Tab-separated table of C-alpha atoms and ligand atoms in Angstrom:
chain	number	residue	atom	x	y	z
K	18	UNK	CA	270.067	226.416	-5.005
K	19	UNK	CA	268.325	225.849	-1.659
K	20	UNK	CA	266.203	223.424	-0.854
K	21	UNK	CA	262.553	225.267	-1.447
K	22	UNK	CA	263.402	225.834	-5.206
K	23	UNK	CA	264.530	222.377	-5.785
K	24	UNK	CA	261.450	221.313	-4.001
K	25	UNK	CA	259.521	223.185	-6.401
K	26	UNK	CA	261.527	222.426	-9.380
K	27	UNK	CA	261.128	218.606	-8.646
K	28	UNK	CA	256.918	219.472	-8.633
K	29	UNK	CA	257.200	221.280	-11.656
K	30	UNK	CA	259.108	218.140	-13.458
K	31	UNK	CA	256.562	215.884	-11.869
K	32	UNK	CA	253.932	218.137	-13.293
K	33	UNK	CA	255.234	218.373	-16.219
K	34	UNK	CA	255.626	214.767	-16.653
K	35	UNK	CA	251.971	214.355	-15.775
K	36	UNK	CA	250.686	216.604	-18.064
K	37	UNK	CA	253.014	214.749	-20.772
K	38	UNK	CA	251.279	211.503	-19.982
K	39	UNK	CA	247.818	212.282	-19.579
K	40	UNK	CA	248.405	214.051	-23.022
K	41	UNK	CA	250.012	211.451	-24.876
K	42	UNK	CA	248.667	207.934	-26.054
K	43	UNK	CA	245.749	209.768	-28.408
K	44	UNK	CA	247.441	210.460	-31.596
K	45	UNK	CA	251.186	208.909	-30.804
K	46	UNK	CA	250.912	205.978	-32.397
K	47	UNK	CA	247.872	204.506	-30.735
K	48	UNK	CA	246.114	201.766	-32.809
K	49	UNK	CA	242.668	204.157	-32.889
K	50	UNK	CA	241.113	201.090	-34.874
K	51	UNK	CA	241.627	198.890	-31.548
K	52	UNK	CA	239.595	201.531	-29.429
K	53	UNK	CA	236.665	202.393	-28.861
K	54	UNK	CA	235.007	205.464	-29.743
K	55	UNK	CA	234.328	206.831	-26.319
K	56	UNK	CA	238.409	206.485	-25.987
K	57	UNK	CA	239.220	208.924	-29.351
K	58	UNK	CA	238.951	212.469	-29.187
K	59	UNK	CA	238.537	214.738	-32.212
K	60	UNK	CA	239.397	218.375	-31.900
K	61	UNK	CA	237.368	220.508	-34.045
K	62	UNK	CA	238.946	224.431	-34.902
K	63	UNK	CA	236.995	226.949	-36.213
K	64	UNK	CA	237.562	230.357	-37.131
K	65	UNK	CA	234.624	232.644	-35.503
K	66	UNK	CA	231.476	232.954	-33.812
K	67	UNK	CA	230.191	236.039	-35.520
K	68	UNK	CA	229.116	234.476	-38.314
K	69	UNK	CA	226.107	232.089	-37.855
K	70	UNK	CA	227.892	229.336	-40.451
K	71	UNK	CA	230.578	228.504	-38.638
K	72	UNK	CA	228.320	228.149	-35.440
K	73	UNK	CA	225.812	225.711	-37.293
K	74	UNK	CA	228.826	224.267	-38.519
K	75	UNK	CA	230.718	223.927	-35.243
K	76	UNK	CA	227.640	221.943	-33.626
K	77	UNK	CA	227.127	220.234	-36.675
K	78	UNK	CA	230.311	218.498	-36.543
K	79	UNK	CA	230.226	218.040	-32.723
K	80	UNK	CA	226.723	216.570	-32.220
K	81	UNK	CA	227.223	213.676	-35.037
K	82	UNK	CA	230.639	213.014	-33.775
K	83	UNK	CA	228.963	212.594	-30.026
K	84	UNK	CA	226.408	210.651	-31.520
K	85	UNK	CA	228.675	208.094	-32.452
K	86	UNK	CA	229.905	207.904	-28.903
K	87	UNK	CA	233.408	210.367	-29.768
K	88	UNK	CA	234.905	212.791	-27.508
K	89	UNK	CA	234.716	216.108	-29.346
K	90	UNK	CA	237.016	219.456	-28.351
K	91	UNK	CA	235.329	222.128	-30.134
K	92	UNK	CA	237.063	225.561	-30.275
K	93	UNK	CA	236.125	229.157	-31.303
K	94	UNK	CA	239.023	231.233	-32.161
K	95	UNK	CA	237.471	234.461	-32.560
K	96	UNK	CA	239.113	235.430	-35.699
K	97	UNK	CA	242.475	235.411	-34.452
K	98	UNK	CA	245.038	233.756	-35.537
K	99	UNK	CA	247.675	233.414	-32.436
K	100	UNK	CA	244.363	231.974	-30.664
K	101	UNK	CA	243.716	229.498	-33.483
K	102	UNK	CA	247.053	228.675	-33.167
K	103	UNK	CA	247.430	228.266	-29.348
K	104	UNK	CA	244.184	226.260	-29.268
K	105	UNK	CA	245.190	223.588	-31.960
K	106	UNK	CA	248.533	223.406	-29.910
K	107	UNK	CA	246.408	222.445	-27.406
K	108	UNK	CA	244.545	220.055	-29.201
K	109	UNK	CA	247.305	218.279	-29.937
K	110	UNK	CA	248.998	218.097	-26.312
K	111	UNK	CA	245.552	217.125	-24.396
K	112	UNK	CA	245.389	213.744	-26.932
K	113	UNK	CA	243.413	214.789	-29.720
K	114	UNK	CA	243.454	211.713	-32.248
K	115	UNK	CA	241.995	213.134	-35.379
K	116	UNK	CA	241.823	217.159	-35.642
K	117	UNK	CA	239.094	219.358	-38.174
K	118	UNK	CA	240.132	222.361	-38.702
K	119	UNK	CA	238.900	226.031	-40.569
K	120	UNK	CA	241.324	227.788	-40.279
K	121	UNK	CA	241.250	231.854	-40.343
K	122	UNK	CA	244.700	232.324	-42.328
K	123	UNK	CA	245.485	228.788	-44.501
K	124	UNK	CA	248.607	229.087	-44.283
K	125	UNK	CA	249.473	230.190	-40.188
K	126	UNK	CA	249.249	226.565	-38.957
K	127	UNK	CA	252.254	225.014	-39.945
K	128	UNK	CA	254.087	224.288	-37.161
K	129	UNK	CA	250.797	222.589	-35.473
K	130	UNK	CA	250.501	220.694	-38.131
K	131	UNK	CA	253.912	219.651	-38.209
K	132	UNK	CA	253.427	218.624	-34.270
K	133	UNK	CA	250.908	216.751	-35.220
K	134	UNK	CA	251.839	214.827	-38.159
K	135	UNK	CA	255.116	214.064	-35.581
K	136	UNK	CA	252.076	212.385	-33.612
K	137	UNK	CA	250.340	210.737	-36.575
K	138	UNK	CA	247.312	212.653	-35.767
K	139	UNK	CA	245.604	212.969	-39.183
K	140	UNK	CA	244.026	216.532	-40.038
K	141	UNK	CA	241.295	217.178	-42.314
K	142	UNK	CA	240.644	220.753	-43.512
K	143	UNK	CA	237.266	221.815	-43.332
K	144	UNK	CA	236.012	224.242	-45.827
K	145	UNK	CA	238.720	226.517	-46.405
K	146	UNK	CA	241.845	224.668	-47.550
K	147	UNK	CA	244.908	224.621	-45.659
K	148	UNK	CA	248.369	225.449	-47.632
K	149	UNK	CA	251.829	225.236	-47.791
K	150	UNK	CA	252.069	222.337	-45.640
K	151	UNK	CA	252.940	218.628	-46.482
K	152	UNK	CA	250.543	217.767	-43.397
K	153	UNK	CA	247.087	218.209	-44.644
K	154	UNK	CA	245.512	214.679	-45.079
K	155	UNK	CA	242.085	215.747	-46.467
K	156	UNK	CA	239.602	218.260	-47.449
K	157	UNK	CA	235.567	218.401	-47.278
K	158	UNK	CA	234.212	221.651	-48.917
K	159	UNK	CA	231.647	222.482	-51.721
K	160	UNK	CA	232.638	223.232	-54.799
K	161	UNK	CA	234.074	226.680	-54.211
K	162	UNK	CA	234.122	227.277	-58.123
K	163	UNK	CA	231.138	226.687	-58.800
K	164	UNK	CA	229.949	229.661	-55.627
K	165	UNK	CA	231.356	232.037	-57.639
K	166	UNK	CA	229.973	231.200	-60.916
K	167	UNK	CA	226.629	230.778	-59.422
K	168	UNK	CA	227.029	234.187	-57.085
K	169	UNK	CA	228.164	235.885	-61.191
K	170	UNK	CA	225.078	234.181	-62.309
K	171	UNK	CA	222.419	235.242	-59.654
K	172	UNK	CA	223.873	238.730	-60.748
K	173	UNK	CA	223.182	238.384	-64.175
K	174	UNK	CA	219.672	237.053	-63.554
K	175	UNK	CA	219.108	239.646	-60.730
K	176	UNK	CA	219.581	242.133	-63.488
K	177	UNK	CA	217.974	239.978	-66.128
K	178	UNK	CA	220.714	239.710	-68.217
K	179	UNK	CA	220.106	236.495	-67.921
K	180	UNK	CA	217.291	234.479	-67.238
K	181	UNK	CA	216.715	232.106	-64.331
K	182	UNK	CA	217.942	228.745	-66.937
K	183	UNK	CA	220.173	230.241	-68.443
K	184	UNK	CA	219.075	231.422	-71.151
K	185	UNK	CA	219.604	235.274	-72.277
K	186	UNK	CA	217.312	238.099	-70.560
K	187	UNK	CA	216.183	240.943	-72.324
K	188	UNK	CA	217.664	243.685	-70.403
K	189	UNK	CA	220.881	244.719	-72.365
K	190	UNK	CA	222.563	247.352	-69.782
K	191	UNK	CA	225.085	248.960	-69.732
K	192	UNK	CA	224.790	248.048	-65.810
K	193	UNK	CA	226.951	249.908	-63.463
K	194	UNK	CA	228.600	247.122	-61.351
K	195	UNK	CA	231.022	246.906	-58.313
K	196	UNK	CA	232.983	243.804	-57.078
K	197	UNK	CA	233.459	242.485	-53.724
K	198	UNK	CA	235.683	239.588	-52.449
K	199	UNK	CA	236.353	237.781	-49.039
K	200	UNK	CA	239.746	237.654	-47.206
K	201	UNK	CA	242.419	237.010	-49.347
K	202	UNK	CA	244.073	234.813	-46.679
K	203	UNK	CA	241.509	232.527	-47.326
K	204	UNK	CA	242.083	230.176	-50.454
K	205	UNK	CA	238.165	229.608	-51.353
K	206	UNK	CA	238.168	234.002	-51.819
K	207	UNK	CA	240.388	233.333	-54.514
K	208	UNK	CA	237.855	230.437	-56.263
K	209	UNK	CA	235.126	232.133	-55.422
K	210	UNK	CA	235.934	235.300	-57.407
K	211	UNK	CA	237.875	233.557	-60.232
K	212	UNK	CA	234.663	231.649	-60.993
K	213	UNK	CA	232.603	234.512	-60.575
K	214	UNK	CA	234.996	236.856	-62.948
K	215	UNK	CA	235.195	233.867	-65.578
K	216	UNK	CA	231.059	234.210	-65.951
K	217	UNK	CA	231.248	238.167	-65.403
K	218	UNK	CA	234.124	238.952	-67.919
K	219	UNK	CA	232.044	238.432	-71.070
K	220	UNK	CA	229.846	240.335	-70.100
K	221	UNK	CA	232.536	243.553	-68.728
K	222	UNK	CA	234.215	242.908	-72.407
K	223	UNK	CA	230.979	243.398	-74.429
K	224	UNK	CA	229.963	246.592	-72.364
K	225	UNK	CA	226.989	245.095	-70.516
K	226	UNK	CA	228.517	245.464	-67.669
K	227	UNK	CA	231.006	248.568	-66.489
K	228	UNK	CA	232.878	248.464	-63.561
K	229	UNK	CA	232.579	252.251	-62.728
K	230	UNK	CA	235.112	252.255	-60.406
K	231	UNK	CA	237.450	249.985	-62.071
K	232	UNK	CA	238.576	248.074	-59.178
K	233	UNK	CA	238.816	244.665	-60.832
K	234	UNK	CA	241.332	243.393	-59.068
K	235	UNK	CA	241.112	240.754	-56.636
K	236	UNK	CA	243.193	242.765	-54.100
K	237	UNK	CA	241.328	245.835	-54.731
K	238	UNK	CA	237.844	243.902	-54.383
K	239	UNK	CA	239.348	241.893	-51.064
K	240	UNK	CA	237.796	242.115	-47.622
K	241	UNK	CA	240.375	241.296	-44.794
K	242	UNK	CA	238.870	238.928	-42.302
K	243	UNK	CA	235.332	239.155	-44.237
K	244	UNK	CA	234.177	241.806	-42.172
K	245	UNK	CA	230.662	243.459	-42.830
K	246	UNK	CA	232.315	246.540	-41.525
K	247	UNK	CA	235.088	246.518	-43.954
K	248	UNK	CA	232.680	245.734	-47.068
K	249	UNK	CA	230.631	248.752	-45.466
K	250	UNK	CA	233.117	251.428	-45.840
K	251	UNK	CA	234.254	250.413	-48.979
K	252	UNK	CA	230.972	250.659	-50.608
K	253	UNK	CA	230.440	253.595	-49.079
K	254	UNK	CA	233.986	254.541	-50.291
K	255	UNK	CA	232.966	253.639	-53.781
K	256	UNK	CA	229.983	256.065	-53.580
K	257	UNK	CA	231.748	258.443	-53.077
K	258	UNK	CA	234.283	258.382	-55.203
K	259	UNK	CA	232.800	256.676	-58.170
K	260	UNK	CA	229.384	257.669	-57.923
K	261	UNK	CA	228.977	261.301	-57.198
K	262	UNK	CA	228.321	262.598	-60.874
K	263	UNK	CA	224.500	261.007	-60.295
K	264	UNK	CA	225.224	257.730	-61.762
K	265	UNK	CA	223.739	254.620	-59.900
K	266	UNK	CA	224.807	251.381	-59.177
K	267	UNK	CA	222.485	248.699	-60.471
K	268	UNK	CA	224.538	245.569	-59.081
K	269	UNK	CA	226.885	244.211	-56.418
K	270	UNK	CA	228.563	240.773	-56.476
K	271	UNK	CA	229.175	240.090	-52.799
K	272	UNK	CA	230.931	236.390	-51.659
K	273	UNK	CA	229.184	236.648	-47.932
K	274	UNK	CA	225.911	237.448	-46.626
K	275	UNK	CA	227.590	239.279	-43.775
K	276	UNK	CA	229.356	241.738	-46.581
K	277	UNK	CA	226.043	241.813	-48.426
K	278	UNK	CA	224.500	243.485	-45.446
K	279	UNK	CA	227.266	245.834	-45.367
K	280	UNK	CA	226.858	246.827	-48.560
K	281	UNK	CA	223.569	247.318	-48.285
K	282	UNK	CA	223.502	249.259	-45.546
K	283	UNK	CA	225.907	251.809	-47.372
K	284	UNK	CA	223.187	251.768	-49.790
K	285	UNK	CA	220.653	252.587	-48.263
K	286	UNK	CA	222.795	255.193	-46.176
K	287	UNK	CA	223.328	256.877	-49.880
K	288	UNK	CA	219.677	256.872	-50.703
K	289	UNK	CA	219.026	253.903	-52.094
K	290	UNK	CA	215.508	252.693	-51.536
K	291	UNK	CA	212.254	250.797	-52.713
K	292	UNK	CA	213.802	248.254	-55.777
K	293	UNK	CA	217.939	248.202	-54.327
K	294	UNK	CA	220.619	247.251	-56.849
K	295	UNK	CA	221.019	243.684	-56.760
K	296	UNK	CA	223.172	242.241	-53.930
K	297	UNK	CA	224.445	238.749	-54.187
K	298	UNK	CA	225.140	236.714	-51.101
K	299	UNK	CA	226.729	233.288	-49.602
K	300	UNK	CA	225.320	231.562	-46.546
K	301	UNK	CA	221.707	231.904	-46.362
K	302	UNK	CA	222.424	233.488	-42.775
K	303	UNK	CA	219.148	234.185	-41.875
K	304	UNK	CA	219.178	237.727	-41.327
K	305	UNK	CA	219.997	237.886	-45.160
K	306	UNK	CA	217.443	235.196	-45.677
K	307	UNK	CA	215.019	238.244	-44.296
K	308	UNK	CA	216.475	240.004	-46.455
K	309	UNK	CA	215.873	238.295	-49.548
K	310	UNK	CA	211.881	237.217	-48.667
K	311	UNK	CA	211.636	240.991	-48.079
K	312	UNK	CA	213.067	241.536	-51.790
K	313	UNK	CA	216.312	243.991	-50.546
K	314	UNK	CA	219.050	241.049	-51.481
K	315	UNK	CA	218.592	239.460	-54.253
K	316	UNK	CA	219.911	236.312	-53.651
K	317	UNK	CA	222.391	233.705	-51.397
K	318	UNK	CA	223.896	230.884	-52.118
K	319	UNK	CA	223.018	227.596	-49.407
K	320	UNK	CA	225.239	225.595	-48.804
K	321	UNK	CA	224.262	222.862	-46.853
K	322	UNK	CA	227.066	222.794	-43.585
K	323	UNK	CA	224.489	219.553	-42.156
K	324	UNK	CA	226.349	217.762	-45.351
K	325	UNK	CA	229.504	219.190	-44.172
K	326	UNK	CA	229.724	218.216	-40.899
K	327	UNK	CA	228.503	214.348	-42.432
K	328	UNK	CA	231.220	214.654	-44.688
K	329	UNK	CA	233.879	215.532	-42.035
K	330	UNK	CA	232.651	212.882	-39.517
K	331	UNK	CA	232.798	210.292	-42.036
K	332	UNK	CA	236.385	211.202	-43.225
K	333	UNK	CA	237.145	211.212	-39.345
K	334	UNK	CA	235.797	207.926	-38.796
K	335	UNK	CA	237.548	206.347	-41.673
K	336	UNK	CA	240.926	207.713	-40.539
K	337	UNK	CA	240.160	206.546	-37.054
K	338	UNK	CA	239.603	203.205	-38.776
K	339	UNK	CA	242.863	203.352	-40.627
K	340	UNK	CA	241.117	203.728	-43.547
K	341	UNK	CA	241.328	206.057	-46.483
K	342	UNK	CA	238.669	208.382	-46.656
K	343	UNK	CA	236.035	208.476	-49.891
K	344	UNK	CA	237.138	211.160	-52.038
K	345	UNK	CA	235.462	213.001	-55.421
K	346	UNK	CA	237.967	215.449	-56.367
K	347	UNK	CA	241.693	214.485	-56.249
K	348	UNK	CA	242.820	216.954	-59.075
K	349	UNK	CA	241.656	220.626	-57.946
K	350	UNK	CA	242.443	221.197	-54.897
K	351	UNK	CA	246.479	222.053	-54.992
K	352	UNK	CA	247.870	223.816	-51.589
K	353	UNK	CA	250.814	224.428	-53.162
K	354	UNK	CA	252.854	221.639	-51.525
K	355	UNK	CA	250.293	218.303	-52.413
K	356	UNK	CA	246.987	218.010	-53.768
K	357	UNK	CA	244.788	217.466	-50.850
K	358	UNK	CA	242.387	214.463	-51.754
K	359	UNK	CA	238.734	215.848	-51.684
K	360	UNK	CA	235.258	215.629	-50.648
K	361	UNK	CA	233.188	218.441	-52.764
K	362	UNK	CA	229.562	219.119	-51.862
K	363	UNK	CA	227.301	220.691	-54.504
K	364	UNK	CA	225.533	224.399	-54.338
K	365	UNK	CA	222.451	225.594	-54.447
K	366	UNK	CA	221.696	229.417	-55.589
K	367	UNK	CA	218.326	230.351	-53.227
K	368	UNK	CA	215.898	233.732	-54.730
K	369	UNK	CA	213.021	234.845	-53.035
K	370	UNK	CA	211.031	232.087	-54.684
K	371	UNK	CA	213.312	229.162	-53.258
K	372	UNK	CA	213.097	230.106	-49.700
K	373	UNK	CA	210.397	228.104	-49.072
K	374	UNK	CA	211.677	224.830	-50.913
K	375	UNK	CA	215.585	225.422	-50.140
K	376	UNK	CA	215.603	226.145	-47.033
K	377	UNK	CA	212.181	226.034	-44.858
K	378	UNK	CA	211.319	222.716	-45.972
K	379	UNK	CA	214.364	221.366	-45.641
K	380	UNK	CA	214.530	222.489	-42.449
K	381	UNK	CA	217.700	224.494	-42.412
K	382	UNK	CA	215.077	227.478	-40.970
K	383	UNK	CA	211.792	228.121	-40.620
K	384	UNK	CA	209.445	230.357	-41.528
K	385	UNK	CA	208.831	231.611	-37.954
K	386	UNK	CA	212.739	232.162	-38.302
K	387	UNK	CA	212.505	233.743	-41.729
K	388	UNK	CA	209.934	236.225	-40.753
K	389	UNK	CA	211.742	237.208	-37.512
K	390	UNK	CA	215.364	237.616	-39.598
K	391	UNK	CA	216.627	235.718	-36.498
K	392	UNK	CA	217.666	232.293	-35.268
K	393	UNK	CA	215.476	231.034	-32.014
Z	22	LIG	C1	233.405	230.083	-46.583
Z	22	LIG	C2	232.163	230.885	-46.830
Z	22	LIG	C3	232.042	232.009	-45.829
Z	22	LIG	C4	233.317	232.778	-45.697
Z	22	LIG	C5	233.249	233.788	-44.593
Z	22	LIG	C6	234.585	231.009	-46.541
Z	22	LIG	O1	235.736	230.292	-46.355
Z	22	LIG	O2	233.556	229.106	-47.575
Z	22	LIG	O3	231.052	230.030	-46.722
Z	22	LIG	O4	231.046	232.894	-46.279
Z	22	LIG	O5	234.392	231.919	-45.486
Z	22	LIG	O6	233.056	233.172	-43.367
């Protein structure tokens, strides 16, 4: 070897060392209840900027951790998994001490968390529960159940099977129905449409309801990466090959805003106009929002990410602190290795009439906002 490659060999090591350092000390074993806040860094994954959730949620999470005086890392990984991957990696190797993660595929993320339980560095799943791994410390979500049951039951009102407390509607059907669900590499697709089959099943079994197209299945209803696109052409799909002796569809359940849109558009692409079948949402995104005060989807379901993001920073703090985290739920939430301890928020199902109370004066939009279908 001559001399100019072992010269840059030896600058490569040194770099490498460097990097090592600077890196280190965060998670590895670092009393974090010694330091202060402005010395801990919290790295904060989540899955996409396309939807606005995920947005509100990221700056949720990364304003009231920098208002307690925290260094926050806050990635976007676009969807992607390798990139979700890469940047938790990274996370972990620039000295991240506690790390919050959505992930886009629960169960791709093993071998970062396994780096970083190797570094102590606890990890708290946000929202979408992380599985098959030993390494998931905690979990802050809603109650996923519950969104489905509530997205079944805003379907049954919408078509007033049921009315608005409960209580039985006078419309008797038969309804023509279709089902939608989110990505099935996501564990909350799979609570959202149990819960939402358990309340529409009855109703299938006693003939109120007919799935015309007879895709019940959860794999037949699923919508990879929750793309509106995706829930677009399968409506559209289902139009066509379910609906073209004149029959009409009365009702939708969607899990996402975003897929609600998609749906509808196919909709209204077939035709559909003036009262639409009722579309169910999740999100309150505001375009949907729009939607809803303009009476084309029926209804969302808010849920509150402000909460969220309180809920994560607390169970960051109290890890920081060396302390265990408050939980509500240890019992539901199995990830097939452990059950991850839990923090569950509650729902809220929003109609045209709750806009105002849900979500304007509550300040989670306003009505300029509403109006304009838009975020300023
Ligand atoms: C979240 C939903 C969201 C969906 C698509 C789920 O994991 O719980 O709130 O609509 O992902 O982003």
């Amino acid at each position: 070897m001559n001399r100019r490659i072992l010269a840059a060999l030896g600058a490569a090591a040194l770099a490498l060392s460097m990097a090592a350092c600077s890196g280190e000390g965060a998670g590895s074993g670092t009393d974090t209840a010694a330091q202060a806040p402005s010395e801990l860094k919290i790295g904060v994954s989540m899955p996409t900027q396309t939807s606005e959730r995920w947005i509100a949620d990221g700056n949720s999470v990364k304003e009231k951790l920098e208002a307690k005086g925290y260094k926050v890392d806050l990635q976007y990984a676009n969807d992607d998994i390798p990139t979700q991957s890469q940047q938790v990696d990274q996370m972990i190797t620039q000295g991240a001490n506690v790390l919050i993660i959505a992930a886009i595929d629960g169960t791709a993320l093993s071998s970062q968390l396994q780096a970083a339980a190797d570094k102590k560095i606890p990890v708290i799943s946000y929202d979408r529960l992380i599985r098959d791994s030993k390494n998931v410390d905690f979990y802050v979500s809603f109650d996923n159940y519950k969104v489905g049951v509530a997205q079944a039951t805003a379907l049954l009102v919408g078509l007033g099977v049921l009315n608005k407390d409960g209580s039985p509607g006078t419309a008797k059907g038969p309804f023509n129905i279709e089902l939608f669900a989110g990505s099935l590499d996501d564990n909350n697709a799979h609570f959202f449409f149990d819960g939402a089959m358990d309340t529409l099943k009855p109703q299938i079994d006693n003939g109120t309801l007919v799935v015309k197209s007879k895709q019940t299945a959860i794999e037949q209803a699923a919508t990879l990466r929750w793309q509106q696109e995706t829930a677009q052409k399968r409506m559209e799909d289902l139009l066509t090959s379910s609906y073209n002796d004149g029959a009409k569809v009365a009702g939708v359940l969607s899990p996402y805003d975003g897929l609600s849109r998609g749906i509808i558009t196919a909709l209204q692409n077939a035709g559909y106009s003036g009262k639409m079948p009722v579309v169910t949402g999740q999100d309150a995104e505001i375009a949907s929002v729009k939607l809803i005060n303009d009476g084309v989807q029926s209804s969302t379901i808010f849920k509150d990410t402000r909460l969220l993001a309180d809920q994560a920073v607390k169970a960051a703090e109290a890890f920081l602190k060396k302390q265990t985290p408050e939980a509500n739920d240890t019992k539901t939430y199995d990830n097939g290795v452990k059950v991850v301890p839990s923090y569950l928020l509650p729902v809220e199902t929003v109609y045209k009439d709750d806009i105002q109370k849900s979500l304007i004066d509550s300040g989670y939009w306003t009505a300029d906002e509403v109006k304009a279908g838009q975020a300023k």
